[in-house]
mmCIF file of C-alpha atoms in Angstrom:
data_model
loop_
_atom_site.group_PDB
_atom_site.id
_atom_site.type_symbol
_atom_site.label_atom_id
_atom_site.label_comp_id
_atom_site.label_asym_id
_atom_site.label_seq_id
_atom_site.Cartn_x
_atom_site.Cartn_y
_atom_site.Cartn_z
ATOM 1 C CA MET A 516 134.394 126.954 109.798
ATOM 2 C CA CYS A 517 135.725 123.891 108.736
ATOM 3 C CA ARG A 518 133.735 122.096 106.180
ATOM 4 C CA VAL A 519 133.448 118.814 104.465
ATOM 5 C CA VAL A 520 132.673 119.189 100.643
ATOM 6 C CA ASP A 521 132.180 116.600 98.157
ATOM 7 C CA LEU A 522 134.100 117.748 94.832
ATOM 8 C CA ARG A 523 133.379 114.123 93.230
ATOM 9 C CA GLN A 524 135.852 114.991 90.250
ATOM 10 C CA ALA A 525 137.992 113.003 88.009
ATOM 11 C CA VAL A 526 141.971 113.546 88.719
ATOM 12 C CA LEU A 527 142.400 114.047 84.786
ATOM 13 C CA ALA A 528 139.042 114.754 84.107
ATOM 14 C CA LYS A 529 140.943 118.183 82.477
ATOM 15 C CA ASN A 530 143.059 115.509 79.957
ATOM 16 C CA ASP A 531 140.361 113.886 79.478
ATOM 17 C CA ARG A 532 138.610 116.552 78.103
ATOM 18 C CA CYS A 533 141.142 117.886 76.053
ATOM 19 C CA ALA A 534 141.196 114.463 74.424
ATOM 20 C CA HIS A 535 138.009 114.854 73.703
ATOM 21 C CA ASP A 536 138.416 117.751 72.095
ATOM 22 C CA LEU A 537 140.467 116.579 70.425
ATOM 23 C CA ARG A 538 140.185 113.503 68.314
ATOM 24 C CA ALA A 539 136.515 115.264 67.170
ATOM 25 C CA ASP A 540 138.553 118.021 66.499
ATOM 26 C CA LEU A 541 140.778 115.745 64.597
ATOM 27 C CA ALA A 542 138.081 113.457 63.577
ATOM 28 C CA GLY A 543 136.291 116.580 61.536
ATOM 29 C CA ARG A 544 139.689 117.371 60.088
ATOM 30 C CA GLY A 545 139.638 113.552 58.830
ATOM 31 C CA THR A 546 142.143 112.281 61.067
ATOM 32 C CA VAL A 547 142.940 109.848 63.703
ATOM 33 C CA VAL A 548 145.090 109.157 65.786
ATOM 34 C CA ILE A 549 147.103 105.832 66.582
ATOM 35 C CA ASN A 550 149.287 105.797 70.284
ATOM 36 C CA LEU A 551 152.134 103.553 70.459
ATOM 37 C CA LEU A 552 152.656 102.471 74.040
ATOM 38 C CA SER A 553 155.969 100.081 74.708
ATOM 39 C CA SER A 554 158.464 99.859 76.871
ATOM 40 C CA PRO A 555 162.208 100.847 75.570
ATOM 41 C CA GLY A 556 164.116 99.468 72.940
ATOM 42 C CA SER A 557 161.275 96.956 72.205
ATOM 43 C CA GLY A 558 161.054 98.299 68.581
ATOM 44 C CA LYS A 559 158.497 100.962 67.781
ATOM 45 C CA THR A 560 160.775 102.731 65.964
ATOM 46 C CA ALA A 561 162.049 100.238 63.440
ATOM 47 C CA LEU A 562 158.268 99.113 63.197
ATOM 48 C CA LEU A 563 157.177 102.529 62.786
ATOM 49 C CA GLU A 564 159.808 103.400 60.049
ATOM 50 C CA GLN A 565 158.831 100.494 57.999
ATOM 51 C CA GLU A 566 154.693 101.293 58.024
ATOM 52 C CA LEU A 567 155.582 105.039 56.971
ATOM 53 C CA LEU A 568 157.513 103.595 54.284
ATOM 54 C CA LEU A 569 154.440 101.716 53.062
ATOM 55 C CA ALA A 570 152.247 104.027 53.726
ATOM 56 C CA VAL A 571 154.331 106.840 51.651
ATOM 57 C CA ALA A 572 154.432 104.040 48.804
ATOM 58 C CA ARG A 573 151.111 103.296 48.792
ATOM 59 C CA GLY A 574 149.446 107.292 48.758
ATOM 60 C CA VAL A 575 148.427 107.358 52.248
ATOM 61 C CA PRO A 576 149.350 110.597 53.883
ATOM 62 C CA VAL A 577 150.693 109.747 57.295
ATOM 63 C CA ALA A 578 152.550 111.504 59.490
ATOM 64 C CA ALA A 579 154.457 110.586 63.043
ATOM 65 C CA LEU A 580 155.138 112.712 65.933
ATOM 66 C CA THR A 581 157.671 111.007 68.295
ATOM 67 C CA ALA A 582 158.808 111.342 71.887
ATOM 68 C CA ASP A 583 161.241 111.071 73.660
ATOM 69 C CA LEU A 584 163.161 112.209 76.644
ATOM 70 C CA ALA A 585 166.232 113.553 74.728
ATOM 71 C CA THR A 586 168.185 113.477 71.754
ATOM 72 C CA GLU A 587 166.267 113.571 67.614
ATOM 73 C CA ASN A 588 167.518 110.280 66.693
ATOM 74 C CA ASP A 589 163.548 108.634 66.145
ATOM 75 C CA ALA A 590 162.670 111.605 64.160
ATOM 76 C CA LEU A 591 165.832 111.582 62.463
ATOM 77 C CA ARG A 592 164.903 108.061 61.747
ATOM 78 C CA LEU A 593 161.113 108.420 60.408
ATOM 79 C CA ALA A 594 161.712 111.425 58.729
ATOM 80 C CA ARG A 595 163.623 108.943 55.383
ATOM 81 C CA SER A 596 160.560 107.605 54.961
ATOM 82 C CA GLY A 597 159.607 111.214 53.727
ATOM 83 C CA ALA A 598 155.959 111.596 55.962
ATOM 84 C CA PRO A 599 155.985 115.032 57.783
ATOM 85 C CA VAL A 600 158.208 114.012 61.316
ATOM 86 C CA LYS A 601 157.962 115.596 64.273
ATOM 87 C CA GLN A 602 160.431 114.670 67.086
ATOM 88 C CA VAL A 603 158.767 116.222 71.075
ATOM 89 C CA LEU A 604 161.921 115.758 73.631
ATOM 90 C CA THR A 605 159.569 115.926 77.320
ATOM 91 C CA ASP A 606 162.693 116.766 78.912
ATOM 92 C CA GLY A 607 162.227 113.711 81.004
ATOM 93 C CA LEU A 608 158.419 113.585 81.476
ATOM 94 C CA CYS A 609 157.919 110.182 81.505
ATOM 95 C CA HIS A 610 154.481 110.174 78.842
ATOM 96 C CA LEU A 611 152.586 112.609 77.065
ATOM 97 C CA GLU A 612 149.139 114.233 78.022
ATOM 98 C CA ALA A 613 146.606 115.456 75.599
ATOM 99 C CA GLY A 614 146.879 119.295 75.721
ATOM 100 C CA MET A 615 150.966 118.710 74.859
ATOM 101 C CA LEU A 616 149.987 117.060 72.069
ATOM 102 C CA SER A 617 147.509 119.659 70.967
ATOM 103 C CA GLY A 618 150.143 121.466 70.828
ATOM 104 C CA HIS A 619 152.584 120.141 69.656
ATOM 105 C CA LEU A 620 150.273 119.378 66.549
ATOM 106 C CA GLU A 621 149.674 123.175 66.395
ATOM 107 C CA GLY A 622 150.803 125.060 62.765
ATOM 108 C CA TRP A 623 152.590 121.565 62.149
ATOM 109 C CA LEU A 624 149.995 119.105 61.605
ATOM 110 C CA PRO A 625 149.767 119.013 57.238
ATOM 111 C CA PRO A 626 145.915 119.532 56.920
ATOM 112 C CA GLN A 627 144.429 116.235 54.338
ATOM 113 C CA THR A 628 146.634 113.982 57.021
ATOM 114 C CA ARG A 629 144.078 110.861 57.430
ATOM 115 C CA LEU A 630 146.531 108.894 59.933
ATOM 116 C CA LEU A 631 148.740 110.534 62.827
ATOM 117 C CA PHE A 632 151.035 108.194 64.355
ATOM 118 C CA VAL A 633 151.897 108.590 67.886
ATOM 119 C CA GLU A 634 155.680 107.174 69.301
ATOM 120 C CA ASN A 635 154.506 107.950 73.055
ATOM 121 C CA VAL A 636 157.810 108.057 75.402
ATOM 122 C CA GLY A 637 159.048 103.887 75.421
ATOM 123 C CA ASN A 638 156.879 103.099 79.178
ATOM 124 C CA LEU A 639 154.536 100.904 79.347
ATOM 125 C CA VAL A 640 153.951 102.560 83.485
ATOM 126 C CA CYS A 641 152.400 105.801 82.867
ATOM 127 C CA PRO A 642 151.496 106.519 79.160
ATOM 128 C CA ALA A 643 148.534 104.174 80.409
ATOM 129 C CA SER A 644 146.668 106.048 81.835
ATOM 130 C CA TYR A 645 146.579 109.102 78.999
ATOM 131 C CA ASP A 646 144.162 109.540 76.891
ATOM 132 C CA LEU A 647 145.571 111.600 73.832
ATOM 133 C CA GLY A 648 142.279 111.711 71.591
ATOM 134 C CA GLU A 649 144.193 108.468 69.950
ATOM 135 C CA SER A 650 141.496 106.315 67.775
ATOM 136 C CA LEU A 651 143.355 103.401 68.211
ATOM 137 C CA ARG A 652 145.878 102.309 70.637
ATOM 138 C CA VAL A 653 148.842 100.383 70.313
ATOM 139 C CA ALA A 654 150.556 98.323 72.767
ATOM 140 C CA LEU A 655 153.777 96.737 71.763
ATOM 141 C CA ALA A 656 156.219 93.745 72.656
ATOM 142 C CA SER A 657 159.306 92.266 71.553
ATOM 143 C CA VAL A 658 159.850 88.245 72.165
ATOM 144 C CA THR A 659 162.550 89.080 74.154
ATOM 145 C CA GLU A 660 160.207 90.831 76.987
ATOM 146 C CA GLY A 661 159.132 87.838 78.134
ATOM 147 C CA GLU A 662 155.325 86.638 78.286
ATOM 148 C CA ASP A 663 154.342 88.102 81.028
ATOM 149 C CA LYS A 664 154.861 91.387 80.288
ATOM 150 C CA PRO A 665 150.927 92.283 80.179
ATOM 151 C CA LEU A 666 150.391 90.532 82.908
ATOM 152 C CA LYS A 667 152.907 92.436 84.592
ATOM 153 C CA TYR A 668 151.687 95.933 82.947
ATOM 154 C CA PRO A 669 147.984 95.074 83.242
ATOM 155 C CA THR A 670 147.142 98.831 82.615
ATOM 156 C CA ALA A 671 149.263 99.265 78.978
ATOM 157 C CA PHE A 672 147.858 96.033 77.310
ATOM 158 C CA GLY A 673 144.304 96.404 79.111
ATOM 159 C CA LEU A 674 143.681 99.501 78.004
ATOM 160 C CA ALA A 675 144.893 98.607 74.390
ATOM 161 C CA ASN A 676 142.897 97.975 71.305
ATOM 162 C CA LEU A 677 145.575 96.192 69.327
ATOM 163 C CA VAL A 678 148.381 94.312 70.177
ATOM 164 C CA LEU A 679 151.452 94.035 68.727
ATOM 165 C CA VAL A 680 154.601 91.457 69.361
ATOM 166 C CA THR A 681 158.058 92.427 67.563
ATOM 167 C CA LYS A 682 160.913 91.201 66.851
ATOM 168 C CA THR A 683 159.650 87.792 66.420
ATOM 169 C CA ASP A 684 162.824 87.266 64.173
ATOM 170 C CA ILE A 685 164.505 85.978 66.643
ATOM 171 C CA ALA A 686 161.431 84.457 68.885
ATOM 172 C CA GLU A 687 162.662 81.033 67.872
ATOM 173 C CA ALA A 688 166.262 82.252 69.315
ATOM 174 C CA VAL A 689 164.983 83.019 72.373
ATOM 175 C CA GLY A 690 162.186 80.874 72.854
ATOM 176 C CA PHE A 691 159.062 82.763 72.689
ATOM 177 C CA ASP A 692 156.197 80.730 73.656
ATOM 178 C CA GLU A 693 153.178 82.797 71.487
ATOM 179 C CA ALA A 694 150.411 80.418 73.336
ATOM 180 C CA LEU A 695 151.703 81.265 76.737
ATOM 181 C CA PHE A 696 151.754 84.944 75.298
ATOM 182 C CA ARG A 697 148.751 85.103 73.837
ATOM 183 C CA ARG A 698 147.120 83.738 76.309
ATOM 184 C CA ASN A 699 148.686 86.844 79.165
ATOM 185 C CA VAL A 700 146.490 89.170 76.567
ATOM 186 C CA GLN A 701 143.612 87.535 77.143
ATOM 187 C CA GLN A 702 143.364 87.137 80.610
ATOM 188 C CA VAL A 703 143.878 91.425 81.425
ATOM 189 C CA ASN A 704 142.124 92.168 77.113
ATOM 190 C CA PRO A 705 139.776 89.555 76.155
ATOM 191 C CA GLY A 706 139.234 90.058 72.806
ATOM 192 C CA ALA A 707 141.910 91.833 71.740
ATOM 193 C CA PRO A 708 143.570 91.781 68.674
ATOM 194 C CA VAL A 709 147.058 89.960 68.105
ATOM 195 C CA LEU A 710 149.507 90.873 66.001
ATOM 196 C CA LEU A 711 152.817 89.164 65.285
ATOM 197 C CA THR A 712 155.620 91.503 63.412
ATOM 198 C CA SER A 713 159.202 91.684 61.987
ATOM 199 C CA ALA A 714 161.069 94.851 61.124
ATOM 200 C CA ARG A 715 163.688 93.583 60.366
ATOM 201 C CA THR A 716 162.049 89.685 57.727
ATOM 202 C CA GLY A 717 159.028 91.829 56.531
ATOM 203 C CA ALA A 718 156.794 89.597 58.298
ATOM 204 C CA GLY A 719 153.289 91.306 59.161
ATOM 205 C CA ALA A 720 154.490 94.583 57.363
ATOM 206 C CA GLY A 721 151.257 97.364 56.645
ATOM 207 C CA ALA A 722 149.258 95.012 59.517
ATOM 208 C CA LEU A 723 150.072 98.426 61.998
ATOM 209 C CA LEU A 724 148.553 100.113 58.892
ATOM 210 C CA ASP A 725 145.771 98.041 57.470
ATOM 211 C CA ALA A 726 144.514 98.023 61.073
ATOM 212 C CA ALA A 727 144.224 102.132 61.718
ATOM 213 C CA LEU A 728 142.878 102.668 58.106
ATOM 214 C CA ALA A 729 140.457 100.564 59.006
ATOM 215 C CA VAL A 730 139.596 102.953 62.197
ATOM 216 C CA ALA A 731 139.865 105.992 59.632
ATOM 217 C CA ASP A 732 136.846 104.033 57.675
ATOM 218 C CA GLY A 733 134.909 103.585 60.491
ATOM 219 C CA THR A 734 135.468 99.850 61.601
ATOM 220 C CA ALA A 735 134.920 99.835 65.404
ATOM 221 C CA ALA A 736 138.188 98.907 67.102
ATOM 222 C CA HIS A 737 138.365 96.648 69.236
ATOM 223 C CA ALA A 738 136.639 97.806 72.992
ATOM 224 C CA PRO A 739 138.815 96.809 76.205
ATOM 225 C CA VAL A 740 137.109 95.150 79.093
ATOM 226 C CA MET A 741 139.318 97.906 81.745
ATOM 227 C CA ALA A 742 137.887 100.532 79.191
ATOM 228 C CA ARG A 743 134.404 100.183 79.691
ATOM 229 C CA GLN A 744 134.077 100.730 83.203
ATOM 230 C CA HIS A 745 131.250 103.809 83.550
ATOM 231 C CA PRO A 746 131.667 104.848 87.184
ATOM 232 C CA HIS A 747 129.211 107.687 87.404
ATOM 233 C CA PRO A 748 131.490 110.531 89.448
ATOM 234 C CA HIS A 749 128.476 113.743 89.784
ATOM 235 C CA GLU A 750 129.387 116.412 88.166
ATOM 236 C CA HIS A 751 128.042 118.831 90.805
ATOM 237 C CA PRO A 752 129.497 119.596 94.096
ATOM 238 C CA HIS A 753 127.550 119.251 97.100
ATOM 239 C CA ASP A 754 127.937 120.850 100.456
ATOM 240 C CA HIS A 755 127.922 119.093 103.794
ATOM 241 C CA GLU A 756 128.468 121.359 106.975
ATOM 242 C CA GLN A 757 129.939 119.333 109.122
ATOM 243 C CA GLY A 758 131.276 119.854 112.271
ATOM 244 C CA HIS A 759 135.404 120.024 113.446
ATOM 245 C CA GLY A 760 135.931 116.745 113.727
ATOM 246 C CA HIS A 761 132.905 115.122 112.373
ATOM 247 C CA ASP A 762 133.541 112.134 109.917
ATOM 248 C CA HIS A 763 132.368 112.505 106.457
ATOM 249 C CA ASN A 764 131.768 109.103 105.946
ATOM 250 C CA HIS A 765 127.740 108.518 104.830
ATOM 251 C CA ASP A 766 127.375 106.203 101.466
ATOM 252 C CA HIS A 767 126.592 107.784 98.266
ATOM 253 C CA ASN A 768 124.980 104.877 96.047
ATOM 254 C CA GLN A 769 127.669 104.207 93.206
ATOM 255 C CA GLY A 770 125.860 102.140 92.054
ATOM 256 C CA HIS A 771 125.848 101.382 87.968
ATOM 257 C CA ASP A 772 121.782 102.918 87.737
ATOM 258 C CA HIS A 773 122.049 105.385 87.505
ATOM 259 C CA ASP A 774 120.450 107.666 84.128
ATOM 260 C CA HIS A 775 121.738 110.692 84.496
ATOM 261 C CA GLU A 776 124.469 112.837 82.996
ATOM 262 C CA HIS A 777 127.477 111.755 83.727
ATOM 263 C CA ARG A 778 131.182 111.386 82.890
ATOM 264 C CA HIS A 779 133.475 109.248 82.055
ATOM 265 C CA ALA A 780 136.079 109.025 85.667
ATOM 266 C CA SER A 781 139.260 107.725 83.818
ATOM 267 C CA ALA A 782 141.664 108.066 81.003
ATOM 268 C CA VAL A 783 140.418 105.170 78.513
ATOM 269 C CA PRO A 784 140.820 105.196 74.862
ATOM 270 C CA ARG A 785 137.329 105.959 73.493
ATOM 271 C CA PRO A 786 137.956 103.964 69.724
ATOM 272 C CA HIS A 787 135.453 106.577 68.378
ATOM 273 C CA ALA A 788 135.123 110.296 68.943
ATOM 274 C CA MET B 714 156.945 108.326 87.036
ATOM 275 C CA HIS B 715 153.752 109.751 86.613
ATOM 276 C CA GLU B 716 151.984 110.085 90.010
ATOM 277 C CA MET B 717 153.882 114.276 90.183
ATOM 278 C CA SER B 718 151.399 114.675 86.970
ATOM 279 C CA ILE B 719 148.132 113.326 89.016
ATOM 280 C CA ALA B 720 149.260 114.297 92.029
ATOM 281 C CA ALA B 721 149.533 118.821 90.741
ATOM 282 C CA ALA B 722 146.002 117.727 88.789
ATOM 283 C CA VAL B 723 144.301 116.597 92.168
ATOM 284 C CA VAL B 724 145.920 119.996 94.275
ATOM 285 C CA GLY B 725 144.837 122.416 91.152
ATOM 286 C CA GLN B 726 141.517 121.355 91.446
ATOM 287 C CA VAL B 727 141.237 121.256 94.583
ATOM 288 C CA GLU B 728 142.898 124.448 94.776
ATOM 289 C CA ALA B 729 140.388 126.120 91.781
ATOM 290 C CA ALA B 730 137.055 124.579 93.877
ATOM 291 C CA ALA B 731 138.296 126.178 96.989
ATOM 292 C CA GLU B 732 138.535 129.509 94.978
ATOM 293 C CA ALA B 733 135.403 129.668 93.664
ATOM 294 C CA ALA B 734 134.157 129.025 97.246
ATOM 295 C CA GLY B 735 136.336 131.114 99.161
ATOM 296 C CA ALA B 736 137.459 129.392 101.425
ATOM 297 C CA PHE B 737 141.234 128.879 102.838
ATOM 298 C CA ALA B 738 143.374 126.849 104.586
ATOM 299 C CA VAL B 739 142.529 123.161 103.106
ATOM 300 C CA SER B 740 143.379 120.598 105.718
ATOM 301 C CA SER B 741 142.377 117.019 104.014
ATOM 302 C CA VAL B 742 141.891 115.837 100.412
ATOM 303 C CA ARG B 743 140.198 112.409 100.068
ATOM 304 C CA LEU B 744 140.794 110.773 97.015
ATOM 305 C CA GLN B 745 138.759 107.859 95.668
ATOM 306 C CA VAL B 746 141.895 104.970 93.957
ATOM 307 C CA GLY B 747 140.751 102.189 92.523
ATOM 308 C CA GLU B 748 143.279 98.881 91.953
ATOM 309 C CA LEU B 749 143.797 98.821 88.391
ATOM 310 C CA ALA B 750 144.196 102.972 88.191
ATOM 311 C CA GLY B 751 147.209 102.667 86.842
ATOM 312 C CA VAL B 752 148.254 104.872 90.406
ATOM 313 C CA VAL B 753 150.823 103.716 93.033
ATOM 314 C CA PRO B 754 149.132 105.733 96.216
ATOM 315 C CA ASP B 755 151.881 105.902 98.369
ATOM 316 C CA ALA B 756 153.541 108.049 95.090
ATOM 317 C CA LEU B 757 150.629 109.776 94.949
ATOM 318 C CA ARG B 758 150.906 110.928 98.987
ATOM 319 C CA PHE B 759 155.285 111.675 98.746
ATOM 320 C CA CYS B 760 154.113 113.520 95.350
ATOM 321 C CA PHE B 761 151.358 114.999 96.825
ATOM 322 C CA GLU B 762 152.993 116.722 99.819
ATOM 323 C CA LEU B 763 155.186 118.575 97.185
ATOM 324 C CA ALA B 764 152.844 119.847 94.655
ATOM 325 C CA CYS B 765 150.277 120.975 97.901
ATOM 326 C CA THR B 766 153.949 123.707 98.425
ATOM 327 C CA GLY B 767 153.250 127.113 98.861
ATOM 328 C CA THR B 768 149.056 126.347 97.622
ATOM 329 C CA VAL B 769 146.605 126.500 100.352
ATOM 330 C CA LEU B 770 146.974 123.015 100.563
ATOM 331 C CA GLU B 771 149.951 123.660 101.866
ATOM 332 C CA GLY B 772 149.962 121.097 104.629
ATOM 333 C CA ALA B 773 147.592 119.084 103.490
ATOM 334 C CA ALA B 774 146.666 115.708 104.068
ATOM 335 C CA LEU B 775 145.981 112.784 101.808
ATOM 336 C CA ALA B 776 143.757 110.111 102.370
ATOM 337 C CA THR B 777 143.241 107.623 99.986
ATOM 338 C CA GLU B 778 140.321 105.232 99.681
ATOM 339 C CA LEU B 779 141.537 101.874 97.515
ATOM 340 C CA VAL B 780 138.783 100.466 95.157
ATOM 341 C CA PRO B 781 138.528 96.440 94.845
ATOM 342 C CA ALA B 782 138.265 95.437 90.912
ATOM 343 C CA ARG B 783 135.356 93.438 90.314
ATOM 344 C CA ALA B 784 134.051 92.460 86.519
ATOM 345 C CA ARG B 785 131.022 90.399 86.229
ATOM 346 C CA CYS B 786 129.936 88.377 83.176
ATOM 347 C CA ALA B 787 126.296 89.334 81.307
ATOM 348 C CA PRO B 788 125.518 86.110 80.196
ATOM 349 C CA CYS B 789 126.351 84.211 83.485
ATOM 350 C CA ALA B 790 125.782 87.234 85.781
ATOM 351 C CA ALA B 791 129.124 86.177 87.887
ATOM 352 C CA ASP B 792 130.867 88.931 89.774
ATOM 353 C CA TRP B 793 134.416 88.357 90.978
ATOM 354 C CA ALA B 794 137.140 90.052 92.297
ATOM 355 C CA VAL B 795 140.094 90.388 89.365
ATOM 356 C CA GLY B 796 142.503 90.080 91.533
ATOM 357 C CA MET B 797 146.408 91.779 90.499
ATOM 358 C CA PRO B 798 147.010 91.090 87.699
ATOM 359 C CA PRO B 799 143.667 91.458 87.329
ATOM 360 C CA ASP B 800 142.107 87.448 85.331
ATOM 361 C CA LEU B 801 138.922 89.599 82.995
ATOM 362 C CA CYS B 802 137.637 86.958 81.925
ATOM 363 C CA CYS B 803 134.498 85.018 82.736
ATOM 364 C CA PRO B 804 135.910 82.639 85.856
ATOM 365 C CA THR B 805 132.789 79.950 84.615
ATOM 366 C CA CYS B 806 132.566 80.568 80.815
ATOM 367 C CA GLY B 807 136.069 81.996 80.221
ATOM 368 C CA THR B 808 134.581 84.008 77.854
ATOM 369 C CA ALA B 809 135.346 87.860 76.719
ATOM 370 C CA THR B 810 131.609 89.103 77.675
ATOM 371 C CA ALA B 811 132.988 91.229 81.006
ATOM 372 C CA GLU B 812 131.988 94.374 81.923
ATOM 373 C CA LEU B 813 133.940 95.976 85.021
ATOM 374 C CA LEU B 814 132.029 96.881 87.565
ATOM 375 C CA SER B 815 135.012 99.443 89.646
ATOM 376 C CA GLY B 816 138.613 99.093 89.626
ATOM 377 C CA ARG B 817 139.055 102.326 87.477
ATOM 378 C CA GLU B 818 138.240 104.733 89.644
ATOM 379 C CA LEU B 819 141.332 108.111 90.410
ATOM 380 C CA GLN B 820 138.380 110.916 91.387
ATOM 381 C CA ILE B 821 138.973 113.444 94.203
ATOM 382 C CA LEU B 822 135.535 111.995 96.671
ATOM 383 C CA SER B 823 135.888 115.328 99.570
ATOM 384 C CA VAL B 824 138.272 118.302 100.373
ATOM 385 C CA ARG B 825 137.484 119.829 103.693
ATOM 386 C CA TRP B 826 138.554 123.356 104.470
ATOM 387 C CA GLU B 827 138.099 125.976 106.278
ATOM 388 C CA ASP B 828 135.723 128.539 104.996
ATOM 389 C CA GLY B 829 136.531 132.646 104.665
ATOM 390 C CA PRO B 830 134.024 134.820 106.327
ATOM 391 C CA THR B 831 136.711 137.322 107.490
ATOM 392 C CA ARG B 832 138.596 137.643 104.671
ATOM 393 C CA ALA B 833 140.686 141.337 104.744
ATOM 394 C CA ALA B 834 138.932 143.074 101.693
ATOM 395 C CA ASP B 835 135.644 141.964 102.751
ATOM 396 C CA ARG B 836 135.829 143.696 106.025
ATOM 397 C CA GLU B 837 135.627 146.950 107.744
ATOM 398 C CA PRO B 838 138.812 148.584 108.116
ATOM 399 C CA ILE B 839 139.521 148.665 112.704
ATOM 400 C CA HIS B 840 140.332 152.478 113.859
ATOM 401 C CA GLU B 841 143.967 152.467 113.495
ATOM 402 C CA GLU B 842 144.269 151.309 109.731
ATOM 403 C CA ARG B 843 142.039 154.755 108.101
#
């Protein structure tokens, strides 16, 4: 017999559960994850090199995991800081998932790590959908990428707890309009803090490290509007007997006044586990 | 393109649900995709067909239901369609007090499948099989 069955399951439920467990597990060990998202070439690695060096100099136990489709170039650069670094090769996959990260940390992450920086695959589309169990999600954009980057990639910038501008040393040469960039960030992510940095001149050095340490010490990160939706999917599937060709068309109340147990339906960064 | 990973997750979840219910031959899957879910329905449909191959979902149709993104400003009690790219600042007071009402959905709503009342292992063997 042909039947239409309500499933009401979040597609990313498995990743979200995994991210939630990882965040809780790491919190128990005193570790927080910082997820860095940007397009290729925006300067994630150069910025991270600088922040790791500073952390090591200040005696902050940090580690970094960097993901690319190929080459160990980034890990070699980051390892010069002296911090534990791991290169993950995704074999063509465009993003990291929580289960992948969890697997890579096993047997590698030093137990006393305070901050784990994850340099996601250079891509502003796909990584945005996956919560990795981070406590701070940072979207980066270099001054050469255009002030409208946050509008073109609203999910990446809209779900960030912090937005970071890189390569400000050449801002004037490329005619970067900082006010316009900030307005565009505010449009998709009202209230999001924006930090300006240049790995070349050292401007804004330590700003990312300080932001990460503040979150690790319990300061609430900025909560993006886009991450605050509660879609209330039903956890329990309930069956509806249906004849052949009968349209399954009844209305489900998807209002926002439910007070029953629910799960978040989408992958969103949650500042605190 | 993460639509392949999304499609594989949909297929995996439907397969598990079908197996648990003893169902076979899934003919369609209804999916809710929010305007801000970061998923392209056309790309997802293409990947879905590939991901279904060799599973109980082989040949299943994917119906996507798009959910427009709307936000609300609590102090102003105004709600608005945020559009794309989204404008999440209150159009009335301009402040960052908005909350998203819809648009981030990415969930399997329902599936249509054939129940399997006559699975080979459950029935009495016919004379020729004894």
